[in-house]
PDB file of C-alpha atoms and ligand atoms in Angstrom:
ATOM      1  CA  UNK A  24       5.482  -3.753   9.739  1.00  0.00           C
ATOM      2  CA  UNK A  25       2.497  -5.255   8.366  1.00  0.00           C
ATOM      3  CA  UNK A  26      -0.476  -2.305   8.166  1.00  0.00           C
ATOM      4  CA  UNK A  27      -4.144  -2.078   7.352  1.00  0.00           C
ATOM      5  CA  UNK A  28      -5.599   1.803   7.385  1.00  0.00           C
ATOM      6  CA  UNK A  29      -9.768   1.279   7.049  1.00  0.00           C
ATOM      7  CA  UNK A  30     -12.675   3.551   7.557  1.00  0.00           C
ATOM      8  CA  UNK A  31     -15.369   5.359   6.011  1.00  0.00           C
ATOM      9  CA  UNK A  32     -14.302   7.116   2.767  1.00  0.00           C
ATOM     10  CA  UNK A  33     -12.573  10.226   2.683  1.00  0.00           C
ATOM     11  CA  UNK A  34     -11.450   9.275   6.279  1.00  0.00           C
ATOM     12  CA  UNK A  35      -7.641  10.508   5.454  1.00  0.00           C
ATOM     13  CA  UNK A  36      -6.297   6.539   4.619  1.00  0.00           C
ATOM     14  CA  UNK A  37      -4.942   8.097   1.123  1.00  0.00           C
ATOM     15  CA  UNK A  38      -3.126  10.667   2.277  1.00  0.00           C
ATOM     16  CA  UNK A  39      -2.311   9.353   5.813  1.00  0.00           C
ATOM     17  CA  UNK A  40      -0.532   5.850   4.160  1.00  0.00           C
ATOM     18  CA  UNK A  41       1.438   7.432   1.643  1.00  0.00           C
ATOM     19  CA  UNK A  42       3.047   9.768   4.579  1.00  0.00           C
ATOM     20  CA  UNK A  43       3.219   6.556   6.880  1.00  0.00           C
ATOM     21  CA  UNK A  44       4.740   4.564   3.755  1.00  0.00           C
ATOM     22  CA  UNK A  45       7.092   7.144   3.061  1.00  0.00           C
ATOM     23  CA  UNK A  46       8.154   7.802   6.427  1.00  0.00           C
ATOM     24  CA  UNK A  47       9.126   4.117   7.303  1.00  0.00           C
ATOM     25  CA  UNK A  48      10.408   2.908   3.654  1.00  0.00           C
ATOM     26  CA  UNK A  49       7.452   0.239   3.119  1.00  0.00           C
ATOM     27  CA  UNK A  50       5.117   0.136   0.302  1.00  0.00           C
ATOM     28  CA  UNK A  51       1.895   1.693  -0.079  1.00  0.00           C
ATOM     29  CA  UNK A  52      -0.998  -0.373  -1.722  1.00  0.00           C
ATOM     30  CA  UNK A  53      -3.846   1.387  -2.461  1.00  0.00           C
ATOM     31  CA  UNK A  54      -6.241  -1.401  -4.093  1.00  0.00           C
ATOM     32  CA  UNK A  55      -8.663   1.916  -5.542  1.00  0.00           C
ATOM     33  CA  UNK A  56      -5.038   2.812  -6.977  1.00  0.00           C
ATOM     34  CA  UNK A  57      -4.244  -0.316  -8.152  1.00  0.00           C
ATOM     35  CA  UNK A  58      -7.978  -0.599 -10.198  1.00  0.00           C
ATOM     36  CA  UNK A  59      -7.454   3.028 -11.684  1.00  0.00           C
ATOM     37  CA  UNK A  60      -4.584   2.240 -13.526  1.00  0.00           C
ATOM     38  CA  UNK A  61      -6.126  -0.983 -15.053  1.00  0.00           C
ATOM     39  CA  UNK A  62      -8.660   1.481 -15.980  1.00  0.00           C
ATOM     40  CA  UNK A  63      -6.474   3.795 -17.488  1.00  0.00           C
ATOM     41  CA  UNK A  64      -4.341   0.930 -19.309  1.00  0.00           C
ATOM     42  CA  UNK A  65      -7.991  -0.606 -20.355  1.00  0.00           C
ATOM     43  CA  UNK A  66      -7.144  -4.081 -19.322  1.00  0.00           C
ATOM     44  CA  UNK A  67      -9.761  -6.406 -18.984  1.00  0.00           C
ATOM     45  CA  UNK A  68      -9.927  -6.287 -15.575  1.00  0.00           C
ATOM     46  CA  UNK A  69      -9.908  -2.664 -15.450  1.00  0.00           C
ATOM     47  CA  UNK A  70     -12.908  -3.060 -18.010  1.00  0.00           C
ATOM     48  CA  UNK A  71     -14.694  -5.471 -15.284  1.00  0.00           C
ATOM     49  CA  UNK A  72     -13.988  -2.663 -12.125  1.00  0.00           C
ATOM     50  CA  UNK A  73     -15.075   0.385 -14.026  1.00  0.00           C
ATOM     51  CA  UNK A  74     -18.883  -0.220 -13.935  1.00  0.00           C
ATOM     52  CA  UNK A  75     -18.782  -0.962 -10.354  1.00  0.00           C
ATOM     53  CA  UNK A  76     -16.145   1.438  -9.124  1.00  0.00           C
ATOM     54  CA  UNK A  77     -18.382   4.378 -10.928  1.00  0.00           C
ATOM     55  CA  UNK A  78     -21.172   2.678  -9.126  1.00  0.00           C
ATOM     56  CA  UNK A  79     -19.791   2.775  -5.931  1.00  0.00           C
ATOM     57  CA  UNK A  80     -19.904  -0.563  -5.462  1.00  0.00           C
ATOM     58  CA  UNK A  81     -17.464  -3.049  -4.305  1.00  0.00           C
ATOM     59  CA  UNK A  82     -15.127  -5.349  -7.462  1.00  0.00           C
ATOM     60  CA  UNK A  83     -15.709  -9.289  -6.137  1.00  0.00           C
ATOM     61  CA  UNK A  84     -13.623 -10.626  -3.496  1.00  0.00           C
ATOM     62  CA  UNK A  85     -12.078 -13.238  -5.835  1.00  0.00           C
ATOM     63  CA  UNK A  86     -10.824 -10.838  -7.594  1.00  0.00           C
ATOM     64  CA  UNK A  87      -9.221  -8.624  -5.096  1.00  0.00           C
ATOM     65  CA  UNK A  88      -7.926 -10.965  -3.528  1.00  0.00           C
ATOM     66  CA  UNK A  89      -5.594 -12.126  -6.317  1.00  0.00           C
ATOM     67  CA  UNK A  90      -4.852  -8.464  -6.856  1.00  0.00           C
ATOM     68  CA  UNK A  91      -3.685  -8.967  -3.267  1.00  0.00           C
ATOM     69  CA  UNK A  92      -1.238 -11.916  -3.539  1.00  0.00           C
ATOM     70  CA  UNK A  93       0.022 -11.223  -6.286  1.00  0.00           C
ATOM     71  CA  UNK A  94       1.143  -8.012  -5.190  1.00  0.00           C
ATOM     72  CA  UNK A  95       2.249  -9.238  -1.637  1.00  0.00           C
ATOM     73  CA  UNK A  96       4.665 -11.575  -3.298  1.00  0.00           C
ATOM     74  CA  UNK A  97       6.834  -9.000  -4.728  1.00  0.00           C
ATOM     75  CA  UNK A  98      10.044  -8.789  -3.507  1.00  0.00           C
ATOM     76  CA  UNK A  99       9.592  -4.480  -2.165  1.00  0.00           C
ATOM     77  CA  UNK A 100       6.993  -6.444   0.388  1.00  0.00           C
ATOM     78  CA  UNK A 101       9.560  -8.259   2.592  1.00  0.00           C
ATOM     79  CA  UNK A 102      10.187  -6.011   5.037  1.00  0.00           C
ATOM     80  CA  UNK A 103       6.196  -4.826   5.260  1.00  0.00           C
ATOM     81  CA  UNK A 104       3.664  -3.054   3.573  1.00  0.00           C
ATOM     82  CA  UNK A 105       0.700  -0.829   4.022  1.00  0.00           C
ATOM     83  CA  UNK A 106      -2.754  -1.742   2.548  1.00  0.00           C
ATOM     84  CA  UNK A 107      -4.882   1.071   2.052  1.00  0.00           C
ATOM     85  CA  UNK A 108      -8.755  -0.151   0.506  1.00  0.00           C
ATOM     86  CA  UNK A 109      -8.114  -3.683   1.607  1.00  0.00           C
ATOM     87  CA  UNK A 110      -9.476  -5.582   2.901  1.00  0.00           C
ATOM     88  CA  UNK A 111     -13.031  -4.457   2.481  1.00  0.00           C
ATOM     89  CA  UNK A 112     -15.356  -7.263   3.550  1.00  0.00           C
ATOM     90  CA  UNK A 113     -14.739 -10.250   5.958  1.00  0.00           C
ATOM     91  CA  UNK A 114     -14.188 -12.636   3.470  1.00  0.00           C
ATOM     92  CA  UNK A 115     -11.287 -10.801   2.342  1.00  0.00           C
ATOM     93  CA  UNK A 116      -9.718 -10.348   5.561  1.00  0.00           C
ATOM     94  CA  UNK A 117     -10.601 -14.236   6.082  1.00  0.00           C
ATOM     95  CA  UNK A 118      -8.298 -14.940   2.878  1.00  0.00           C
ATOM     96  CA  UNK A 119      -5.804 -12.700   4.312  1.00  0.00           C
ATOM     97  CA  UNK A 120      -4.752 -14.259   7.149  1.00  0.00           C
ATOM     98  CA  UNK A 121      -4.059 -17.340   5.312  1.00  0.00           C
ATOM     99  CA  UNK A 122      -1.536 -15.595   3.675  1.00  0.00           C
ATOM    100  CA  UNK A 123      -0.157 -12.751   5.930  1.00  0.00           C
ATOM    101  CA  UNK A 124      -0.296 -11.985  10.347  1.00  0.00           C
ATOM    102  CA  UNK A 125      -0.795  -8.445   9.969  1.00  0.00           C
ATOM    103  CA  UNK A 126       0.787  -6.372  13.265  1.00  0.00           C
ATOM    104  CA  UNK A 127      -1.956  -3.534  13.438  1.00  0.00           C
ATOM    105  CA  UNK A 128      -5.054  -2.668  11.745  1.00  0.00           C
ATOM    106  CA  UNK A 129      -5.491   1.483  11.776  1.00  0.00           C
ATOM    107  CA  UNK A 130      -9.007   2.395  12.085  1.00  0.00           C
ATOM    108  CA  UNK A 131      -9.505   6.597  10.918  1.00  0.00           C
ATOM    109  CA  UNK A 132     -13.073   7.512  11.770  1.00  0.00           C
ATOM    110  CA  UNK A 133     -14.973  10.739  10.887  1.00  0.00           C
ATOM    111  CA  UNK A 134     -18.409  11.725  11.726  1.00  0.00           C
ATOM    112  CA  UNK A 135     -21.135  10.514   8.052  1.00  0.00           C
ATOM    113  CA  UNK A 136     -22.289  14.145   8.172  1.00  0.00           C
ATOM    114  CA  UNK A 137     -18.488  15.231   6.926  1.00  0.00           C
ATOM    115  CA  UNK A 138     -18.086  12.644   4.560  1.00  0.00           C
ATOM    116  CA  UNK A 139     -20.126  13.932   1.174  1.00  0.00           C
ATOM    117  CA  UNK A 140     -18.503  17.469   1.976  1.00  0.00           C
ATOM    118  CA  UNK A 141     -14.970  15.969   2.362  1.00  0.00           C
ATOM    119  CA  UNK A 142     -14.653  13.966  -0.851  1.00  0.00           C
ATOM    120  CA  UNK A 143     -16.851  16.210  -3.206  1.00  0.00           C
ATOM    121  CA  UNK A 144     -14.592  18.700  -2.461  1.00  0.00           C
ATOM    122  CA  UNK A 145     -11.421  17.074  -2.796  1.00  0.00           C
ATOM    123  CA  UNK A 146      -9.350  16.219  -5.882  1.00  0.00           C
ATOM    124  CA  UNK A 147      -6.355  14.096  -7.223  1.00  0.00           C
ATOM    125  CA  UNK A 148      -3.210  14.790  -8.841  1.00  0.00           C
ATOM    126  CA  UNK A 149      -2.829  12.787 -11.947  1.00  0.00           C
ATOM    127  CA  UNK A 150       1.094  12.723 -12.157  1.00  0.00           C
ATOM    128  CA  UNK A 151       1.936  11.542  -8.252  1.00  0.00           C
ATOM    129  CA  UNK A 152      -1.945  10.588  -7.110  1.00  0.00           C
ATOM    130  CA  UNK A 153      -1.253  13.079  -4.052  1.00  0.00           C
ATOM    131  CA  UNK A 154      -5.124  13.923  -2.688  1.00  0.00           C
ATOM    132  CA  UNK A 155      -5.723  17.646  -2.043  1.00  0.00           C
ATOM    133  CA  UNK A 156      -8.268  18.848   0.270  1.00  0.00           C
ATOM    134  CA  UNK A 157     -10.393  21.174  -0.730  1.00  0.00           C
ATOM    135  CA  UNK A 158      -9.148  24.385   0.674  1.00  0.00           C
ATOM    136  CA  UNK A 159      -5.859  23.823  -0.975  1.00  0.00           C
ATOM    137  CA  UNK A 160      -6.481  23.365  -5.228  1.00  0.00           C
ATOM    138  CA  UNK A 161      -7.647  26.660  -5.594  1.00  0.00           C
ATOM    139  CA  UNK A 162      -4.943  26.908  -8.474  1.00  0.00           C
ATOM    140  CA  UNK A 163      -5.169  23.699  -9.468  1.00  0.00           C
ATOM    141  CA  UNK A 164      -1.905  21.955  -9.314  1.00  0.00           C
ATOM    142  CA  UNK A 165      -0.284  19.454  -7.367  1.00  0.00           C
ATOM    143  CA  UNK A 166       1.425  21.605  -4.276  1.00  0.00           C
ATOM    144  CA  UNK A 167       3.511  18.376  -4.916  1.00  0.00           C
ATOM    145  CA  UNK A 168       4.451  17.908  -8.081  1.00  0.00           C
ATOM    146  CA  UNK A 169       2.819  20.958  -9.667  1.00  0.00           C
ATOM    147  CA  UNK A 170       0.778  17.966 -11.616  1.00  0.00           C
ATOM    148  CA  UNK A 171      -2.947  18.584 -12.945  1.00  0.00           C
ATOM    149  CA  UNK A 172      -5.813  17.572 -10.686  1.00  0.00           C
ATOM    150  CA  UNK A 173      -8.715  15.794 -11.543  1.00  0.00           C
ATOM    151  CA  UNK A 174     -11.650  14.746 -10.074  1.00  0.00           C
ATOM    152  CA  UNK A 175     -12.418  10.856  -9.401  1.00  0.00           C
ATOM    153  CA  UNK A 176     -15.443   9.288 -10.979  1.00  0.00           C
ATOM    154  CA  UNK A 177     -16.470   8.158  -8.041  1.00  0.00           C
ATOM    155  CA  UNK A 178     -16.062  11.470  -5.665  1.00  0.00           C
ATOM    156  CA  UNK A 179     -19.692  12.580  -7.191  1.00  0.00           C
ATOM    157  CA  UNK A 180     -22.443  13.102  -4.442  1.00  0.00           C
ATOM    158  CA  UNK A 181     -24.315  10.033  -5.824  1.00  0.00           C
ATOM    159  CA  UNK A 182     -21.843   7.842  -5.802  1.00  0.00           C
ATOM    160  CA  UNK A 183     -20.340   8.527  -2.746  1.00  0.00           C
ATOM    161  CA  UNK A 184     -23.947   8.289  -0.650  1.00  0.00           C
ATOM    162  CA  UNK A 185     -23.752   4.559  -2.443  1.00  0.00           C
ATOM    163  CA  UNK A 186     -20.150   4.111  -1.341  1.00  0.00           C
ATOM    164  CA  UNK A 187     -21.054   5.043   2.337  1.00  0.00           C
ATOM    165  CA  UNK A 188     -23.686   2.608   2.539  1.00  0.00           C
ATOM    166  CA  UNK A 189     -21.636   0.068   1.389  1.00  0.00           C
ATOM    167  CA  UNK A 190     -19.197   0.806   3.746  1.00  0.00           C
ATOM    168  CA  UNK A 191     -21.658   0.651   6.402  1.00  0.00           C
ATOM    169  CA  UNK A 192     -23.154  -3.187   5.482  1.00  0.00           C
ATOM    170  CA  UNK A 193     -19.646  -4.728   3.661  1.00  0.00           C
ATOM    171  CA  UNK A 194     -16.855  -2.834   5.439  1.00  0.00           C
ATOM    172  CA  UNK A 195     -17.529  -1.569   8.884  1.00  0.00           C
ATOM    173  CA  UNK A 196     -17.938  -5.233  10.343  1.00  0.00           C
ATOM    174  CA  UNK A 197     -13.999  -5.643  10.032  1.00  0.00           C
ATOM    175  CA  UNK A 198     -13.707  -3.297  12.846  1.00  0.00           C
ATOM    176  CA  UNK A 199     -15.503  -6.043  15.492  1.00  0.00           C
ATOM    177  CA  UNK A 200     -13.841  -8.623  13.475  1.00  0.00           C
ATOM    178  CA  UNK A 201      -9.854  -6.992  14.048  1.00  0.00           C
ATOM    179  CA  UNK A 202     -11.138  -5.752  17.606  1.00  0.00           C
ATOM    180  CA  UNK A 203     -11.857  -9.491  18.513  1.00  0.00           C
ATOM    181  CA  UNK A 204      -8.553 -10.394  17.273  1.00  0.00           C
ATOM    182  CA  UNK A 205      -6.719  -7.439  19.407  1.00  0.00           C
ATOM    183  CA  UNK A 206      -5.390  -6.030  16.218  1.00  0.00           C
ATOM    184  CA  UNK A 207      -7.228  -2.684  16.108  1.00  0.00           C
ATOM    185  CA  UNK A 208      -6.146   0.685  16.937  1.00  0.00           C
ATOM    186  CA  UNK A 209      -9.020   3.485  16.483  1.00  0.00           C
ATOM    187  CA  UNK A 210      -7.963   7.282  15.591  1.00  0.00           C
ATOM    188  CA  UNK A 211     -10.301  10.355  15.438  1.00  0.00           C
ATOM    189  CA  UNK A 212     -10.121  11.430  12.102  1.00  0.00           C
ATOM    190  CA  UNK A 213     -11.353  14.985  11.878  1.00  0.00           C
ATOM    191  CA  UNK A 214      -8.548  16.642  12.965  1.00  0.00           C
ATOM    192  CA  UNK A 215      -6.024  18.475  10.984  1.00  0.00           C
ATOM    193  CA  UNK A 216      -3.826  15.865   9.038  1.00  0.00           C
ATOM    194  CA  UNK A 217      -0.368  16.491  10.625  1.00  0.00           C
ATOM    195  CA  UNK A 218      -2.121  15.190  14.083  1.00  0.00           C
ATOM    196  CA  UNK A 219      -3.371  12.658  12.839  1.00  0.00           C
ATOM    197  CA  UNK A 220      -0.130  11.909  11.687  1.00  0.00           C
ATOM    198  CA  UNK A 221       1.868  12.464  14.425  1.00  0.00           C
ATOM    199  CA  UNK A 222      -0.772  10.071  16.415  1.00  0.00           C
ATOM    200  CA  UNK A 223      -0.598   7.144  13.967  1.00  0.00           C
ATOM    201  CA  UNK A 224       3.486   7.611  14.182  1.00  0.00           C
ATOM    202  CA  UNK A 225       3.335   7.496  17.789  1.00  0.00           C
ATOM    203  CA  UNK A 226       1.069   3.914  17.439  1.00  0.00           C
ATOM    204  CA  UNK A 227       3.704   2.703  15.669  1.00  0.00           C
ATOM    205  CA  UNK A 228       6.575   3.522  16.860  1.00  0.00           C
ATOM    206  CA  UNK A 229       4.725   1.457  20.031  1.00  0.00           C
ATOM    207  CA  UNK A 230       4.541  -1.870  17.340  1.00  0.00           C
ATOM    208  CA  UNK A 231       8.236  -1.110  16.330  1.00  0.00           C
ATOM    209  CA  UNK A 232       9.470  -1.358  19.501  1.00  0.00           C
ATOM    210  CA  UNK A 233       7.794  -5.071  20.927  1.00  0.00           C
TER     211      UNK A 233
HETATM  212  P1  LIG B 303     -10.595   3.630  -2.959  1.00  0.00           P
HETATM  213  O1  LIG B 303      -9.598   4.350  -3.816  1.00  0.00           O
HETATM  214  O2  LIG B 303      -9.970   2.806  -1.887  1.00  0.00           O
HETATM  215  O3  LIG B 303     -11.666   4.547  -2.432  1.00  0.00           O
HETATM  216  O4  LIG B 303     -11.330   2.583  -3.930  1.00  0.00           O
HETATM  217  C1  LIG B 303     -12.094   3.023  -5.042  1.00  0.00           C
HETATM  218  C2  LIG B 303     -13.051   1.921  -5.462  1.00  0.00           C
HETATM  219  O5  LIG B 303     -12.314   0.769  -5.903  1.00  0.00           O
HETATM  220  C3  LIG B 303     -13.982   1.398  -4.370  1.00  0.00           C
HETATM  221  O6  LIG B 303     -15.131   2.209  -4.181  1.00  0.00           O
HETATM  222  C4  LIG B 303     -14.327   0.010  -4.931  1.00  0.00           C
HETATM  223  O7  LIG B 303     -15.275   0.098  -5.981  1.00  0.00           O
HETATM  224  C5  LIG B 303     -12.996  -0.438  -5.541  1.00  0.00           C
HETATM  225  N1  LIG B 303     -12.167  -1.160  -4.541  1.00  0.00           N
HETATM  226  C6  LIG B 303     -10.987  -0.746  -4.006  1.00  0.00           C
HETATM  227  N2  LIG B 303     -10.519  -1.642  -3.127  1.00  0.00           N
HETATM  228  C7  LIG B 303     -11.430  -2.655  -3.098  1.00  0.00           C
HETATM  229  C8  LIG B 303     -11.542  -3.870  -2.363  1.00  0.00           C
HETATM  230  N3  LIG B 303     -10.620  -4.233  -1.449  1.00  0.00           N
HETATM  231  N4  LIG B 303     -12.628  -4.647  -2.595  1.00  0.00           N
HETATM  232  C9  LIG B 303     -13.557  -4.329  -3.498  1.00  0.00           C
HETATM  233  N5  LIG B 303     -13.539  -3.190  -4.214  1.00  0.00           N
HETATM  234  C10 LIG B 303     -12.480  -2.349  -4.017  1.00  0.00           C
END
């Protein structure tokens, strides 16, 4: 299976592809993943994405897009993947299909009012990356791992308004672009995560069985 997740942020793609990835063996790519540890291992590129990812803005297509291939060539990507944060604009998902037919595009929607509220309240585990809401890090550590959790850069007020509004202009014409193309499936994300997940399983166990 070949998967996109997209939506607004904090729509559940974090947590929703790394159950979906775990639950049918295939590898979960988070591109916002990918870009933190560059950061963290101060490459140069993860020099380049820092500025913009603390800005809420979006790292140049270019450059995601060889993130992309690059990543899609590796051997654990045979029998599928999941991309989680990519693409982001049409020109990426124009450069993707040049590479890749994907089977189903996943499209989790919740309401902008819940948005700010969602992700400043949320946090991250810095041993397994597991995202915890924000009625369950009351002590702090993973339920996971028992790791520490942390709060992204980015998951300010500020920066998220900025990140919505980019997702608004740069990301949210992929959904006509994947509807025209009869690749997208829509799900109502504010509901509680296991439904979610249990609704994106039954979508797929649909694409499994064609
Ligand atoms: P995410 O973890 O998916 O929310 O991504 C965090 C940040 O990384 C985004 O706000 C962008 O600044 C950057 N980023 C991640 N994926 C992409 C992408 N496909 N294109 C451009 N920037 C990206």
């Amino acid at each position: 299976m070949k998967l996109v997740f997209i939506g607004p942020p904090g729509a559940g793609k974090g947590t929703q592809a790394a159950s979906v990835g775990k639950k049918y063996g295939i590898p979960h790519i988070s591109t916002g993943e990918i870009l933190r540890q560059e950061i963290a291992n101060k490459t140069d590129l993860g020099r380049q994405a820092e500025e913009l990812i603390s800005a809420g803005l979006l790292v140049p297509d270019d450059v995601m897009v060889g993130i992309i291939k690059n990543r899609l060539a590796m051997p654990d990507c045979e029998q599928g993947f999941l991309l989680d944060g990519f693409p982001r604009t049409i020109q990426q998902a124009e450069e993707l299909a040049r590479f890749v037919d994907l089977d189903v595009v996943l499209n989790l929607d919740i309401p902008a009012e819940k948005i700010v509220r969602r992700i400043s309240s949320r946090r991250m585990c810095r041993d397994c990356g597991r995202i915890v809401s924000g009625n369950d890090h009351a002590k702090n550590a993973c339920p996971e791992c028992g790791g520490e959790l942390f709060q992204r850069d980015d998951d300010t007020e500020e920066t998220v308004r900025s990140r919505i509004a980019v997702y608004e202009t740069q990301t949210k014409p992929l959904l006509a672009y994947y509807r025209e193309k009869g690749k997208l499936v829509n799900l109502d994300g504010d509901r509680p995560v296991e439904e979610v997940f249990s609704d994106i399983c039954g979508v797929l166990e649909q694409y499994k069985s064609i």
